[in-house]
Short mmCIF file of C-alpha atoms and ligand atoms in Angstrom, two decimals:
data_model
loop_
_atom_site.label_atom_id
_atom_site.label_comp_id
_atom_site.label_asym_id
_atom_site.label_seq_id
_atom_site.Cartn_x
_atom_site.Cartn_y
_atom_site.Cartn_z
CA MET A 12 173.82 224.36 180.03
CA ARG A 13 175.35 224.50 183.49
CA LEU A 14 175.43 220.78 184.22
CA LEU A 15 175.10 217.46 182.38
CA GLN A 16 176.29 218.82 179.05
CA ASN A 17 177.65 215.32 178.34
CA LEU A 18 174.11 213.91 178.26
CA PHE A 19 173.02 216.54 175.75
CA ASP A 20 176.08 215.73 173.64
CA ASN A 21 175.18 212.03 173.78
CA ASN A 22 171.61 212.84 172.82
CA ARG A 23 172.63 214.87 169.78
CA ALA A 24 174.98 212.11 168.62
CA TRP A 25 172.24 209.47 169.10
CA SER A 26 169.62 211.51 167.27
CA ASP A 27 172.05 212.22 164.41
CA SER A 28 173.03 208.56 164.09
CA ILE A 29 169.41 207.43 163.79
CA ARG A 30 168.60 210.15 161.25
CA ALA A 31 171.69 209.21 159.24
CA HIS A 32 170.03 205.83 158.59
CA GLN A 33 166.47 207.08 158.33
CA PRO A 34 166.12 210.86 157.95
CA ASP A 35 162.36 210.89 158.70
CA PHE A 36 162.51 208.47 161.68
CA PHE A 37 161.55 210.96 164.38
CA GLU A 38 159.19 212.92 162.17
CA LYS A 39 157.20 209.76 161.37
CA LEU A 40 157.23 208.58 164.98
CA SER A 41 155.99 211.94 166.22
CA HIS A 42 152.60 211.37 164.59
CA GLN A 43 151.71 208.17 166.45
CA GLN A 44 153.03 205.23 168.44
CA SER A 45 151.86 201.69 167.85
CA PRO A 46 153.97 199.46 170.08
CA GLY A 47 153.22 195.75 170.06
CA TYR A 48 154.41 195.15 173.59
CA LEU A 49 154.00 196.41 177.13
CA TRP A 50 157.12 195.82 179.23
CA ILE A 51 156.78 195.81 183.01
CA GLY A 52 160.28 195.59 184.45
CA CYS A 53 162.53 196.59 187.30
CA SER A 54 163.88 200.14 187.62
CA ASP A 55 167.40 198.68 187.85
CA SER A 56 169.72 200.68 185.57
CA ARG A 57 171.17 197.46 184.18
CA VAL A 58 167.90 196.25 182.66
CA PRO A 59 166.89 198.81 180.00
CA ALA A 60 163.81 197.47 178.21
CA ASN A 61 164.47 198.64 174.64
CA GLN A 62 168.11 197.56 174.53
CA VAL A 63 167.53 194.15 176.12
CA VAL A 64 165.08 193.16 173.38
CA GLY A 65 166.63 195.22 170.59
CA LEU A 66 163.62 197.45 169.97
CA LEU A 67 163.60 201.00 168.67
CA PRO A 68 161.67 203.95 170.09
CA GLY A 69 158.00 203.40 169.28
CA GLU A 70 158.10 199.63 169.59
CA VAL A 71 157.66 198.95 173.31
CA PHE A 72 155.52 200.70 175.94
CA VAL A 73 157.33 200.62 179.27
CA HIS A 74 156.50 200.66 182.97
CA ARG A 75 159.26 200.12 185.50
CA ASN A 76 159.30 200.07 189.28
CA VAL A 77 161.51 198.55 191.95
CA ALA A 78 161.31 194.74 191.70
CA ASN A 79 158.80 194.78 188.78
CA VAL A 80 155.73 194.51 190.99
CA VAL A 81 152.13 194.60 189.74
CA VAL A 82 149.96 195.71 192.66
CA HIS A 83 146.15 195.59 192.31
CA THR A 84 145.75 199.06 193.80
CA ASP A 85 148.71 200.78 192.11
CA LEU A 86 146.96 203.36 189.92
CA ASN A 87 150.21 204.13 188.16
CA CYS A 88 150.80 200.58 186.95
CA LEU A 89 147.09 199.92 186.34
CA SER A 90 146.80 203.05 184.23
CA VAL A 91 149.77 201.98 182.13
CA ILE A 92 148.21 198.54 181.60
CA GLN A 93 144.82 200.04 180.76
CA TYR A 94 146.23 202.51 178.25
CA ALA A 95 148.47 199.87 176.68
CA VAL A 96 145.71 197.28 176.34
CA GLU A 97 142.67 199.42 175.54
CA VAL A 98 144.12 202.37 173.64
CA LEU A 99 147.38 201.14 172.12
CA ARG A 100 146.04 197.60 171.88
CA VAL A 101 149.33 195.84 172.55
CA ARG A 102 149.26 192.08 171.93
CA HIS A 103 151.77 191.17 174.62
CA ILE A 104 152.44 192.14 178.22
CA ILE A 105 155.93 191.10 179.33
CA ILE A 106 156.68 190.99 183.03
CA CYS A 107 160.47 190.88 183.19
CA GLY A 108 162.41 190.42 186.39
CA HIS A 109 166.14 189.93 186.72
CA TYR A 110 168.54 187.87 188.77
CA GLY A 111 170.44 189.78 191.42
CA CYS A 112 167.52 192.18 191.95
CA GLY A 113 168.32 194.52 194.85
CA GLY A 114 164.65 194.82 195.76
CA VAL A 115 164.17 191.07 195.92
CA THR A 116 167.39 190.65 197.91
CA ALA A 117 166.29 193.30 200.40
CA ALA A 118 162.91 191.58 200.77
CA LEU A 119 164.59 188.24 201.31
CA ARG A 120 166.97 189.57 203.96
CA ASN A 121 164.48 191.84 205.69
CA GLN A 122 166.81 194.77 205.05
CA LYS A 123 165.70 198.11 206.44
CA LEU A 124 166.14 200.67 203.68
CA GLY A 125 163.39 203.16 204.51
CA LEU A 126 160.09 203.93 202.79
CA ILE A 127 160.80 201.33 200.12
CA ASP A 128 160.44 198.57 202.74
CA ASN A 129 156.68 199.10 202.44
CA TRP A 130 156.78 198.58 198.66
CA LEU A 131 158.94 195.50 199.06
CA ARG A 132 156.34 193.99 201.38
CA HIS A 133 154.72 192.82 198.15
CA VAL A 134 157.81 190.74 197.39
CA GLN A 135 157.81 189.47 200.95
CA ASP A 136 154.21 188.35 200.37
CA VAL A 137 155.52 186.23 197.49
CA ARG A 138 158.21 184.85 199.76
CA HIS A 139 155.65 183.97 202.44
CA LYS A 140 153.30 182.41 199.92
CA HIS A 141 156.05 180.04 198.83
CA ALA A 142 157.81 179.68 202.18
CA PRO A 143 157.60 175.85 202.40
CA ALA A 144 159.10 175.39 198.93
CA LEU A 145 161.74 178.07 199.46
CA ALA A 146 162.74 176.41 202.75
CA ARG A 147 163.95 173.45 200.70
CA VAL A 148 166.42 175.65 198.79
CA GLY A 149 169.65 175.42 200.75
CA ASP A 150 172.04 177.82 199.08
CA ASP A 151 171.63 181.56 199.66
CA ALA A 152 172.34 182.58 196.07
CA GLN A 153 169.92 179.92 194.81
CA LEU A 154 167.31 181.18 197.22
CA CYS A 155 167.59 184.69 195.83
CA ASP A 156 167.38 183.42 192.23
CA ARG A 157 164.27 181.36 193.04
CA LEU A 158 162.56 184.32 194.72
CA CYS A 159 163.39 186.52 191.70
CA GLU A 160 161.68 183.91 189.51
CA LEU A 161 158.69 183.37 191.82
CA ASN A 162 158.21 187.11 192.02
CA VAL A 163 157.86 187.31 188.24
CA ILE A 164 155.44 184.36 188.20
CA GLU A 165 153.25 185.97 190.88
CA GLN A 166 153.30 189.35 189.13
CA VAL A 167 152.12 187.62 185.95
CA VAL A 168 149.17 186.33 187.98
CA ASN A 169 148.52 189.82 189.33
CA ALA A 170 148.58 191.30 185.83
CA CYS A 171 146.22 188.59 184.55
CA GLN A 172 143.80 189.28 187.41
CA THR A 173 143.48 192.99 186.73
CA THR A 174 140.06 194.04 185.44
CA VAL A 175 141.78 195.42 182.36
CA VAL A 176 143.26 192.09 181.27
CA GLN A 177 140.19 190.10 182.35
CA ASP A 178 137.92 192.43 180.37
CA ALA A 179 140.19 192.25 177.31
CA TRP A 180 140.00 188.46 177.30
CA GLY A 181 136.26 188.65 178.00
CA ARG A 182 135.63 190.59 174.80
CA GLY A 183 137.92 188.29 172.80
CA GLN A 184 140.88 190.66 172.47
CA GLU A 185 144.12 188.89 171.60
CA LEU A 186 146.46 189.40 174.55
CA ALA A 187 149.26 187.28 176.02
CA VAL A 188 150.95 187.86 179.38
CA HIS A 189 154.51 186.56 179.65
CA GLY A 190 156.94 186.00 182.55
CA TRP A 191 160.61 186.44 181.73
CA ILE A 192 163.81 186.88 183.70
CA TYR A 193 167.03 188.59 182.67
CA GLY A 194 170.55 187.56 183.65
CA LEU A 195 172.80 190.46 184.61
CA ARG A 196 175.84 188.22 184.18
CA ASP A 197 175.24 187.21 180.58
CA GLY A 198 172.73 189.75 179.27
CA GLN A 199 170.32 186.97 178.31
CA LEU A 200 166.59 186.56 178.80
CA ARG A 201 165.01 183.34 180.03
CA ASP A 202 161.37 182.41 179.58
CA LEU A 203 159.77 181.24 182.82
CA ASN A 204 157.19 179.26 180.82
CA VAL A 205 154.25 181.18 182.14
CA CYS A 206 152.57 182.54 179.03
CA ILE A 207 148.87 183.19 179.61
CA THR A 208 146.53 183.91 176.70
CA ARG A 209 143.14 183.17 178.31
CA ALA A 210 141.65 183.47 181.79
CA ASP A 211 141.17 179.72 182.12
CA GLU A 212 144.87 179.02 181.48
CA LEU A 213 146.02 180.94 184.51
CA ALA A 214 145.71 178.43 187.36
CA SER A 215 147.38 175.51 185.60
CA ALA A 216 150.13 177.63 184.01
CA HIS A 217 150.89 179.20 187.37
CA ALA A 218 151.09 175.83 189.11
CA ALA A 219 153.33 174.39 186.38
CA ALA A 220 155.71 177.36 186.43
CA VAL A 221 156.00 177.26 190.23
CA GLN A 222 156.67 173.52 190.05
CA VAL A 223 159.57 174.08 187.63
CA CYS A 224 160.95 176.91 189.76
CA VAL A 225 160.79 175.18 193.16
CA PRO A 226 160.22 171.44 192.49
CO1 LIG B 22 165.71 194.81 190.35
#
């Protein structure tokens, strides 16, 4: 091992500590995974899915990208959703954003960071969609927090509108889509009160959540 020996040392210590409590933990898990949740979150290093919700390996299926965006044509994200819903049959999809998101901040300030500007156009779309309401938010920090929240709410809508989720509901599969946001300053999750369990709940739940976010 020429480089990063420390990470291999950490790994061995972690593996040993889990096996000390449950010797067959990895052996059992190697045969199958049956997570109950799909987590779609930001790539930010400070928002690790498993740790934030206290789940062990095997308990949450995870997709992360910059600013936790669900794009209708993103085959990567769509494939994760399809596999999670149709093969693993998760009961919950959690879209989790976080305050202080660098991607959302860059979108808000029109920062020029390179290729990623194109990806962050999706967050700017959210900003433009809610421009009149956001214009009423005076404070800069507040504005960023509200856009972080609105971004989650809109990505919940995007997830609900995928053919995968629509088809699941259409055949009566139990599936809830949630919008949460995580606070970097206190390590706590907040529910944005946009929990969708049926196609016909979407419009009213979306409107109510936006109303709470930017009254
Ligand atoms: Co982020």
